[in-house]
Amino acid sequence: MNQSHEEDKDKFLSPRGRYYGQVKPENLVFNANLQEFAQKVGMITSLESNGKLEPEDAYQQIKELWKQLKRSKKELGIGEEPSARA
């Protein structure tokens, strides 16, 4: 496959919404992480709803994704006072 076809496929499978918040590097990174979280949760819930994934497995996968998102938020200093990041 050529690169353009791969990019089109990626855009279809993992669409990204436009970011309208305060433009800072950490906000942009967190937004990308949040969109990826939402995309993966959507896939997991679809698999579980269609009987392809056990409810407990779906729960554990979403729980792990949530932990990763929380870790990302903490590492990026999102929601902290500027003096708290030092």
PDB file of N, CA and C in Angstrom:
ATOM      1  N   MET A   1       0.838  -1.183   0.000  1.00  0.00           N
ATOM      2  CA  MET A   1       0.000   0.000   0.000  1.00  0.00           C
ATOM      3  C   MET A   1       0.880   1.242   0.000  1.00  0.00           C
ATOM      4  N   ASN A   2       0.396   2.274  -0.651  1.00  0.00           N
ATOM      5  CA  ASN A   2       1.179   3.499  -0.631  1.00  0.00           C
ATOM      6  C   ASN A   2       0.865   4.297   0.629  1.00  0.00           C
ATOM      7  N   GLN A   3       1.712   5.290   0.904  1.00  0.00           N
ATOM      8  CA  GLN A   3       1.601   6.051   2.137  1.00  0.00           C
ATOM      9  C   GLN A   3       0.278   6.815   2.236  1.00  0.00           C
ATOM     10  N   SER A   4      -0.192   7.379   1.141  1.00  0.00           N
ATOM     11  CA  SER A   4      -1.435   8.131   1.153  1.00  0.00           C
ATOM     12  C   SER A   4      -2.613   7.244   1.553  1.00  0.00           C
ATOM     13  N   HIS A   5      -2.630   6.025   1.036  1.00  0.00           N
ATOM     14  CA  HIS A   5      -3.701   5.085   1.379  1.00  0.00           C
ATOM     15  C   HIS A   5      -3.653   4.746   2.871  1.00  0.00           C
ATOM     16  N   GLU A   6      -2.454   4.556   3.407  1.00  0.00           N
ATOM     17  CA  GLU A   6      -2.304   4.272   4.837  1.00  0.00           C
ATOM     18  C   GLU A   6      -2.799   5.444   5.685  1.00  0.00           C
ATOM     19  N   GLU A   7      -2.458   6.665   5.283  1.00  0.00           N
ATOM     20  CA  GLU A   7      -2.902   7.843   6.009  1.00  0.00           C
ATOM     21  C   GLU A   7      -4.418   7.969   5.985  1.00  0.00           C
ATOM     22  N   ASP A   8      -5.026   7.697   4.832  1.00  0.00           N
ATOM     23  CA  ASP A   8      -6.483   7.738   4.721  1.00  0.00           C
ATOM     24  C   ASP A   8      -7.121   6.706   5.645  1.00  0.00           C
ATOM     25  N   LYS A   9      -6.542   5.520   5.686  1.00  0.00           N
ATOM     26  CA  LYS A   9      -7.061   4.454   6.542  1.00  0.00           C
ATOM     27  C   LYS A   9      -6.960   4.860   8.013  1.00  0.00           C
ATOM     28  N   ASP A  10      -5.821   5.423   8.403  1.00  0.00           N
ATOM     29  CA  ASP A  10      -5.641   5.865   9.784  1.00  0.00           C
ATOM     30  C   ASP A  10      -6.639   6.957  10.152  1.00  0.00           C
ATOM     31  N   LYS A  11      -6.869   7.895   9.247  1.00  0.00           N
ATOM     32  CA  LYS A  11      -7.829   8.969   9.505  1.00  0.00           C
ATOM     33  C   LYS A  11      -9.243   8.418   9.662  1.00  0.00           C
ATOM     34  N   PHE A  12      -9.559   7.381   8.899  1.00  0.00           N
ATOM     35  CA  PHE A  12     -10.883   6.768   8.983  1.00  0.00           C
ATOM     36  C   PHE A  12     -11.043   5.998  10.297  1.00  0.00           C
ATOM     37  N   LEU A  13     -10.043   5.205  10.655  1.00  0.00           N
ATOM     38  CA  LEU A  13     -10.129   4.376  11.850  1.00  0.00           C
ATOM     39  C   LEU A  13      -9.950   5.170  13.141  1.00  0.00           C
ATOM     40  N   SER A  14      -9.184   6.224  13.097  1.00  0.00           N
ATOM     41  CA  SER A  14      -8.926   7.042  14.284  1.00  0.00           C
ATOM     42  C   SER A  14      -9.089   8.522  13.963  1.00  0.00           C
ATOM     43  N   PRO A  15     -10.323   8.953  13.748  1.00  0.00           N
ATOM     44  CA  PRO A  15     -10.520  10.369  13.411  1.00  0.00           C
ATOM     45  C   PRO A  15     -10.148  11.265  14.584  1.00  0.00           C
ATOM     46  N   ARG A  16      -9.667  12.434  14.280  1.00  0.00           N
ATOM     47  CA  ARG A  16      -9.299  13.419  15.297  1.00  0.00           C
ATOM     48  C   ARG A  16     -10.172  14.651  15.116  1.00  0.00           C
ATOM     49  N   GLY A  17     -10.747  15.088  16.227  1.00  0.00           N
ATOM     50  CA  GLY A  17     -11.530  16.309  16.195  1.00  0.00           C
ATOM     51  C   GLY A  17     -10.612  17.510  16.327  1.00  0.00           C
ATOM     52  N   ARG A  18     -11.092  18.632  15.869  1.00  0.00           N
ATOM     53  CA  ARG A  18     -10.317  19.866  15.957  1.00  0.00           C
ATOM     54  C   ARG A  18     -10.295  20.354  17.405  1.00  0.00           C
ATOM     55  N   TYR A  19      -9.184  20.949  17.808  1.00  0.00           N
ATOM     56  CA  TYR A  19      -9.025  21.446  19.175  1.00  0.00           C
ATOM     57  C   TYR A  19      -9.294  22.941  19.203  1.00  0.00           C
ATOM     58  N   TYR A  20     -10.191  23.379  20.082  1.00  0.00           N
ATOM     59  CA  TYR A  20     -10.565  24.784  20.171  1.00  0.00           C
ATOM     60  C   TYR A  20     -10.148  25.425  21.495  1.00  0.00           C
ATOM     61  N   GLY A  21      -9.486  24.677  22.357  1.00  0.00           N
ATOM     62  CA  GLY A  21      -9.098  25.208  23.662  1.00  0.00           C
ATOM     63  C   GLY A  21      -7.864  26.087  23.592  1.00  0.00           C
ATOM     64  N   GLN A  22      -7.341  26.403  24.775  1.00  0.00           N
ATOM     65  CA  GLN A  22      -6.147  27.220  24.879  1.00  0.00           C
ATOM     66  C   GLN A  22      -4.977  26.447  24.274  1.00  0.00           C
ATOM     67  N   VAL A  23      -4.318  27.045  23.287  1.00  0.00           N
ATOM     68  CA  VAL A  23      -3.267  26.346  22.554  1.00  0.00           C
ATOM     69  C   VAL A  23      -1.955  26.413  23.335  1.00  0.00           C
ATOM     70  N   LYS A  24      -1.665  25.316  24.014  1.00  0.00           N
ATOM     71  CA  LYS A  24      -0.393  25.119  24.709  1.00  0.00           C
ATOM     72  C   LYS A  24       0.011  23.685  24.396  1.00  0.00           C
ATOM     73  N   PRO A  25       1.300  23.408  24.314  1.00  0.00           N
ATOM     74  CA  PRO A  25       1.731  22.043  23.965  1.00  0.00           C
ATOM     75  C   PRO A  25       1.102  20.963  24.837  1.00  0.00           C
ATOM     76  N   GLU A  26       1.063  21.188  26.151  1.00  0.00           N
ATOM     77  CA  GLU A  26       0.514  20.162  27.040  1.00  0.00           C
ATOM     78  C   GLU A  26      -0.980  19.956  26.806  1.00  0.00           C
ATOM     79  N   ASN A  27      -1.706  21.024  26.462  1.00  0.00           N
ATOM     80  CA  ASN A  27      -3.137  20.879  26.178  1.00  0.00           C
ATOM     81  C   ASN A  27      -3.364  20.097  24.886  1.00  0.00           C
ATOM     82  N   LEU A  28      -2.541  20.364  23.886  1.00  0.00           N
ATOM     83  CA  LEU A  28      -2.672  19.646  22.614  1.00  0.00           C
ATOM     84  C   LEU A  28      -2.367  18.164  22.777  1.00  0.00           C
ATOM     85  N   VAL A  29      -1.331  17.858  23.541  1.00  0.00           N
ATOM     86  CA  VAL A  29      -0.970  16.449  23.778  1.00  0.00           C
ATOM     87  C   VAL A  29      -2.081  15.757  24.553  1.00  0.00           C
ATOM     88  N   PHE A  30      -2.590  16.426  25.612  1.00  0.00           N
ATOM     89  CA  PHE A  30      -3.648  15.800  26.391  1.00  0.00           C
ATOM     90  C   PHE A  30      -4.903  15.607  25.556  1.00  0.00           C
ATOM     91  N   ASN A  31      -5.223  16.570  24.704  1.00  0.00           N
ATOM     92  CA  ASN A  31      -6.388  16.433  23.837  1.00  0.00           C
ATOM     93  C   ASN A  31      -6.249  15.219  22.924  1.00  0.00           C
ATOM     94  N   ALA A  32      -5.055  15.033  22.363  1.00  0.00           N
ATOM     95  CA  ALA A  32      -4.822  13.856  21.512  1.00  0.00           C
ATOM     96  C   ALA A  32      -4.987  12.574  22.323  1.00  0.00           C
ATOM     97  N   ASN A  33      -4.462  12.570  23.556  1.00  0.00           N
ATOM     98  CA  ASN A  33      -4.603  11.394  24.421  1.00  0.00           C
ATOM     99  C   ASN A  33      -6.070  11.137  24.772  1.00  0.00           C
ATOM    100  N   LEU A  34      -6.810  12.202  25.026  1.00  0.00           N
ATOM    101  CA  LEU A  34      -8.223  12.078  25.364  1.00  0.00           C
ATOM    102  C   LEU A  34      -9.026  11.530  24.191  1.00  0.00           C
ATOM    103  N   GLN A  35      -8.730  12.012  22.987  1.00  0.00           N
ATOM    104  CA  GLN A  35      -9.423  11.504  21.808  1.00  0.00           C
ATOM    105  C   GLN A  35      -9.103  10.027  21.568  1.00  0.00           C
ATOM    106  N   GLU A  36      -7.847   9.655  21.790  1.00  0.00           N
ATOM    107  CA  GLU A  36      -7.470   8.245  21.633  1.00  0.00           C
ATOM    108  C   GLU A  36      -8.197   7.389  22.669  1.00  0.00           C
ATOM    109  N   PHE A  37      -8.288   7.884  23.907  1.00  0.00           N
ATOM    110  CA  PHE A  37      -9.026   7.183  24.961  1.00  0.00           C
ATOM    111  C   PHE A  37     -10.471   6.953  24.533  1.00  0.00           C
ATOM    112  N   ALA A  38     -11.115   8.014  24.063  1.00  0.00           N
ATOM    113  CA  ALA A  38     -12.523   7.915  23.649  1.00  0.00           C
ATOM    114  C   ALA A  38     -12.698   6.930  22.501  1.00  0.00           C
ATOM    115  N   GLN A  39     -11.776   6.967  21.547  1.00  0.00           N
ATOM    116  CA  GLN A  39     -11.840   6.052  20.397  1.00  0.00           C
ATOM    117  C   GLN A  39     -11.740   4.600  20.856  1.00  0.00           C
ATOM    118  N   LYS A  40     -10.777   4.327  21.736  1.00  0.00           N
ATOM    119  CA  LYS A  40     -10.576   2.952  22.215  1.00  0.00           C
ATOM    120  C   LYS A  40     -11.743   2.482  23.074  1.00  0.00           C
ATOM    121  N   VAL A  41     -12.280   3.366  23.918  1.00  0.00           N
ATOM    122  CA  VAL A  41     -13.437   3.003  24.737  1.00  0.00           C
ATOM    123  C   VAL A  41     -14.619   2.665  23.833  1.00  0.00           C
ATOM    124  N   GLY A  42     -14.803   3.431  22.783  1.00  0.00           N
ATOM    125  CA  GLY A  42     -15.875   3.144  21.828  1.00  0.00           C
ATOM    126  C   GLY A  42     -15.724   1.775  21.184  1.00  0.00           C
ATOM    127  N   MET A  43     -14.497   1.433  20.816  1.00  0.00           N
ATOM    128  CA  MET A  43     -14.265   0.113  20.211  1.00  0.00           C
ATOM    129  C   MET A  43     -14.516  -1.008  21.221  1.00  0.00           C
ATOM    130  N   ILE A  44     -14.047  -0.810  22.450  1.00  0.00           N
ATOM    131  CA  ILE A  44     -14.232  -1.839  23.487  1.00  0.00           C
ATOM    132  C   ILE A  44     -15.713  -2.029  23.779  1.00  0.00           C
ATOM    133  N   THR A  45     -16.461  -0.937  23.905  1.00  0.00           N
ATOM    134  CA  THR A  45     -17.887  -1.078  24.198  1.00  0.00           C
ATOM    135  C   THR A  45     -18.631  -1.739  23.047  1.00  0.00           C
ATOM    136  N   SER A  46     -18.223  -1.462  21.827  1.00  0.00           N
ATOM    137  CA  SER A  46     -18.846  -2.122  20.672  1.00  0.00           C
ATOM    138  C   SER A  46     -18.567  -3.618  20.684  1.00  0.00           C
ATOM    139  N   LEU A  47     -17.329  -3.983  20.965  1.00  0.00           N
ATOM    140  CA  LEU A  47     -16.989  -5.409  21.034  1.00  0.00           C
ATOM    141  C   LEU A  47     -17.779  -6.109  22.141  1.00  0.00           C
ATOM    142  N   GLU A  48     -17.899  -5.439  23.285  1.00  0.00           N
ATOM    143  CA  GLU A  48     -18.631  -6.039  24.400  1.00  0.00           C
ATOM    144  C   GLU A  48     -20.119  -6.144  24.065  1.00  0.00           C
ATOM    145  N   SER A  49     -20.678  -5.108  23.466  1.00  0.00           N
ATOM    146  CA  SER A  49     -22.107  -5.116  23.118  1.00  0.00           C
ATOM    147  C   SER A  49     -22.451  -6.197  22.104  1.00  0.00           C
ATOM    148  N   ASN A  50     -21.486  -6.510  21.247  1.00  0.00           N
ATOM    149  CA  ASN A  50     -21.716  -7.535  20.220  1.00  0.00           C
ATOM    150  C   ASN A  50     -21.278  -8.922  20.654  1.00  0.00           C
ATOM    151  N   GLY A  51     -20.943  -9.083  21.920  1.00  0.00           N
ATOM    152  CA  GLY A  51     -20.614 -10.399  22.453  1.00  0.00           C
ATOM    153  C   GLY A  51     -19.223 -10.896  22.086  1.00  0.00           C
ATOM    154  N   LYS A  52     -18.368 -10.028  21.588  1.00  0.00           N
ATOM    155  CA  LYS A  52     -17.013 -10.436  21.196  1.00  0.00           C
ATOM    156  C   LYS A  52     -16.023 -10.282  22.346  1.00  0.00           C
ATOM    157  N   LEU A  53     -16.457  -9.633  23.424  1.00  0.00           N
ATOM    158  CA  LEU A  53     -15.592  -9.376  24.566  1.00  0.00           C
ATOM    159  C   LEU A  53     -16.432  -9.530  25.828  1.00  0.00           C
ATOM    160  N   GLU A  54     -15.902 -10.217  26.802  1.00  0.00           N
ATOM    161  CA  GLU A  54     -16.615 -10.413  28.069  1.00  0.00           C
ATOM    162  C   GLU A  54     -16.714  -9.081  28.814  1.00  0.00           C
ATOM    163  N   PRO A  55     -17.812  -8.860  29.533  1.00  0.00           N
ATOM    164  CA  PRO A  55     -17.966  -7.606  30.266  1.00  0.00           C
ATOM    165  C   PRO A  55     -16.795  -7.305  31.215  1.00  0.00           C
ATOM    166  N   GLU A  56     -16.322  -8.296  31.922  1.00  0.00           N
ATOM    167  CA  GLU A  56     -15.208  -8.081  32.854  1.00  0.00           C
ATOM    168  C   GLU A  56     -13.936  -7.691  32.103  1.00  0.00           C
ATOM    169  N   ASP A  57     -13.700  -8.323  30.962  1.00  0.00           N
ATOM    170  CA  ASP A  57     -12.528  -7.957  30.155  1.00  0.00           C
ATOM    171  C   ASP A  57     -12.648  -6.518  29.650  1.00  0.00           C
ATOM    172  N   ALA A  58     -13.850  -6.148  29.217  1.00  0.00           N
ATOM    173  CA  ALA A  58     -14.078  -4.781  28.747  1.00  0.00           C
ATOM    174  C   ALA A  58     -13.828  -3.793  29.881  1.00  0.00           C
ATOM    175  N   TYR A  59     -14.354  -4.119  31.052  1.00  0.00           N
ATOM    176  CA  TYR A  59     -14.162  -3.249  32.215  1.00  0.00           C
ATOM    177  C   TYR A  59     -12.676  -3.083  32.529  1.00  0.00           C
ATOM    178  N   GLN A  60     -11.939  -4.178  32.547  1.00  0.00           N
ATOM    179  CA  GLN A  60     -10.512  -4.115  32.879  1.00  0.00           C
ATOM    180  C   GLN A  60      -9.733  -3.305  31.841  1.00  0.00           C
ATOM    181  N   GLN A  61     -10.075  -3.480  30.584  1.00  0.00           N
ATOM    182  CA  GLN A  61      -9.388  -2.724  29.537  1.00  0.00           C
ATOM    183  C   GLN A  61      -9.664  -1.231  29.656  1.00  0.00           C
ATOM    184  N   ILE A  62     -10.915  -0.885  29.924  1.00  0.00           N
ATOM    185  CA  ILE A  62     -11.261   0.526  30.068  1.00  0.00           C
ATOM    186  C   ILE A  62     -10.620   1.101  31.332  1.00  0.00           C
ATOM    187  N   LYS A  63     -10.587   0.313  32.383  1.00  0.00           N
ATOM    188  CA  LYS A  63      -9.940   0.759  33.626  1.00  0.00           C
ATOM    189  C   LYS A  63      -8.463   1.066  33.380  1.00  0.00           C
ATOM    190  N   GLU A  64      -7.775   0.224  32.625  1.00  0.00           N
ATOM    191  CA  GLU A  64      -6.364   0.441  32.311  1.00  0.00           C
ATOM    192  C   GLU A  64      -6.187   1.685  31.436  1.00  0.00           C
ATOM    193  N   LEU A  65      -7.062   1.871  30.460  1.00  0.00           N
ATOM    194  CA  LEU A  65      -7.002   3.072  29.629  1.00  0.00           C
ATOM    195  C   LEU A  65      -7.202   4.328  30.475  1.00  0.00           C
ATOM    196  N   TRP A  66      -8.126   4.254  31.449  1.00  0.00           N
ATOM    197  CA  TRP A  66      -8.376   5.389  32.326  1.00  0.00           C
ATOM    198  C   TRP A  66      -7.125   5.718  33.153  1.00  0.00           C
ATOM    199  N   LYS A  67      -6.468   4.698  33.661  1.00  0.00           N
ATOM    200  CA  LYS A  67      -5.232   4.913  34.431  1.00  0.00           C
ATOM    201  C   LYS A  67      -4.173   5.594  33.563  1.00  0.00           C
ATOM    202  N   GLN A  68      -4.060   5.166  32.309  1.00  0.00           N
ATOM    203  CA  GLN A  68      -3.096   5.781  31.393  1.00  0.00           C
ATOM    204  C   GLN A  68      -3.445   7.246  31.156  1.00  0.00           C
ATOM    205  N   LEU A  69      -4.727   7.546  30.991  1.00  0.00           N
ATOM    206  CA  LEU A  69      -5.154   8.924  30.761  1.00  0.00           C
ATOM    207  C   LEU A  69      -4.881   9.786  31.999  1.00  0.00           C
ATOM    208  N   LYS A  70      -5.159   9.256  33.177  1.00  0.00           N
ATOM    209  CA  LYS A  70      -4.876   9.986  34.416  1.00  0.00           C
ATOM    210  C   LYS A  70      -3.384  10.262  34.563  1.00  0.00           C
ATOM    211  N   ARG A  71      -2.568   9.257  34.249  1.00  0.00           N
ATOM    212  CA  ARG A  71      -1.115   9.413  34.316  1.00  0.00           C
ATOM    213  C   ARG A  71      -0.661  10.504  33.350  1.00  0.00           C
ATOM    214  N   SER A  72      -1.215  10.500  32.158  1.00  0.00           N
ATOM    215  CA  SER A  72      -0.895  11.509  31.153  1.00  0.00           C
ATOM    216  C   SER A  72      -1.243  12.905  31.672  1.00  0.00           C
ATOM    217  N   LYS A  73      -2.429  13.045  32.256  1.00  0.00           N
ATOM    218  CA  LYS A  73      -2.866  14.333  32.792  1.00  0.00           C
ATOM    219  C   LYS A  73      -1.906  14.822  33.864  1.00  0.00           C
ATOM    220  N   LYS A  74      -1.526  13.933  34.745  1.00  0.00           N
ATOM    221  CA  LYS A  74      -0.610  14.298  35.832  1.00  0.00           C
ATOM    222  C   LYS A  74       0.763  14.692  35.290  1.00  0.00           C
ATOM    223  N   GLU A  75       1.299  13.882  34.368  1.00  0.00           N
ATOM    224  CA  GLU A  75       2.624  14.158  33.813  1.00  0.00           C
ATOM    225  C   GLU A  75       2.660  15.465  33.033  1.00  0.00           C
ATOM    226  N   LEU A  76       1.548  15.812  32.390  1.00  0.00           N
ATOM    227  CA  LEU A  76       1.479  17.053  31.609  1.00  0.00           C
ATOM    228  C   LEU A  76       1.152  18.268  32.474  1.00  0.00           C
ATOM    229  N   GLY A  77       0.759  18.036  33.730  1.00  0.00           N
ATOM    230  CA  GLY A  77       0.427  19.141  34.628  1.00  0.00           C
ATOM    231  C   GLY A  77      -0.884  19.813  34.299  1.00  0.00           C
ATOM    232  N   ILE A  78      -1.791  19.080  33.682  1.00  0.00           N
ATOM    233  CA  ILE A  78      -3.099  19.637  33.328  1.00  0.00           C
ATOM    234  C   ILE A  78      -3.921  19.819  34.602  1.00  0.00           C
ATOM    235  N   GLY A  79      -4.485  21.021  34.778  1.00  0.00           N
ATOM    236  CA  GLY A  79      -5.347  21.295  35.920  1.00  0.00           C
ATOM    237  C   GLY A  79      -4.603  21.694  37.176  1.00  0.00           C
ATOM    238  N   GLU A  80      -3.285  21.815  37.101  1.00  0.00           N
ATOM    239  CA  GLU A  80      -2.505  22.226  38.270  1.00  0.00           C
ATOM    240  C   GLU A  80      -2.209  23.716  38.185  1.00  0.00           C
ATOM    241  N   GLU A  81      -1.967  24.292  39.338  1.00  0.00           N
ATOM    242  CA  GLU A  81      -1.520  25.685  39.384  1.00  0.00           C
ATOM    243  C   GLU A  81      -0.111  25.741  38.826  1.00  0.00           C
ATOM    244  N   PRO A  82       0.255  26.823  38.134  1.00  0.00           N
ATOM    245  CA  PRO A  82       1.615  26.919  37.559  1.00  0.00           C
ATOM    246  C   PRO A  82       2.715  26.682  38.584  1.00  0.00           C
ATOM    247  N   SER A  83       2.550  27.145  39.825  1.00  0.00           N
ATOM    248  CA  SER A  83       3.591  26.950  40.833  1.00  0.00           C
ATOM    249  C   SER A  83       3.702  25.495  41.278  1.00  0.00           C
ATOM    250  N   ALA A  84       2.634  24.702  41.096  1.00  0.00           N
ATOM    251  CA  ALA A  84       2.638  23.302  41.522  1.00  0.00           C
ATOM    252  C   ALA A  84       3.467  22.436  40.593  1.00  0.00           C
ATOM    253  N   ARG A  85       3.737  22.908  39.377  1.00  0.00           N
ATOM    254  CA  ARG A  85       4.489  22.102  38.415  1.00  0.00           C
ATOM    255  C   ARG A  85       5.998  22.164  38.643  1.00  0.00           C
ATOM    256  N   ALA A  86       6.456  23.132  39.378  1.00  0.00           N
ATOM    257  CA  ALA A  86       7.902  23.323  39.563  1.00  0.00           C
ATOM    258  C   ALA A  86       8.542  22.256  40.398  1.00  0.00           C
TER     259      ALA A  86
END
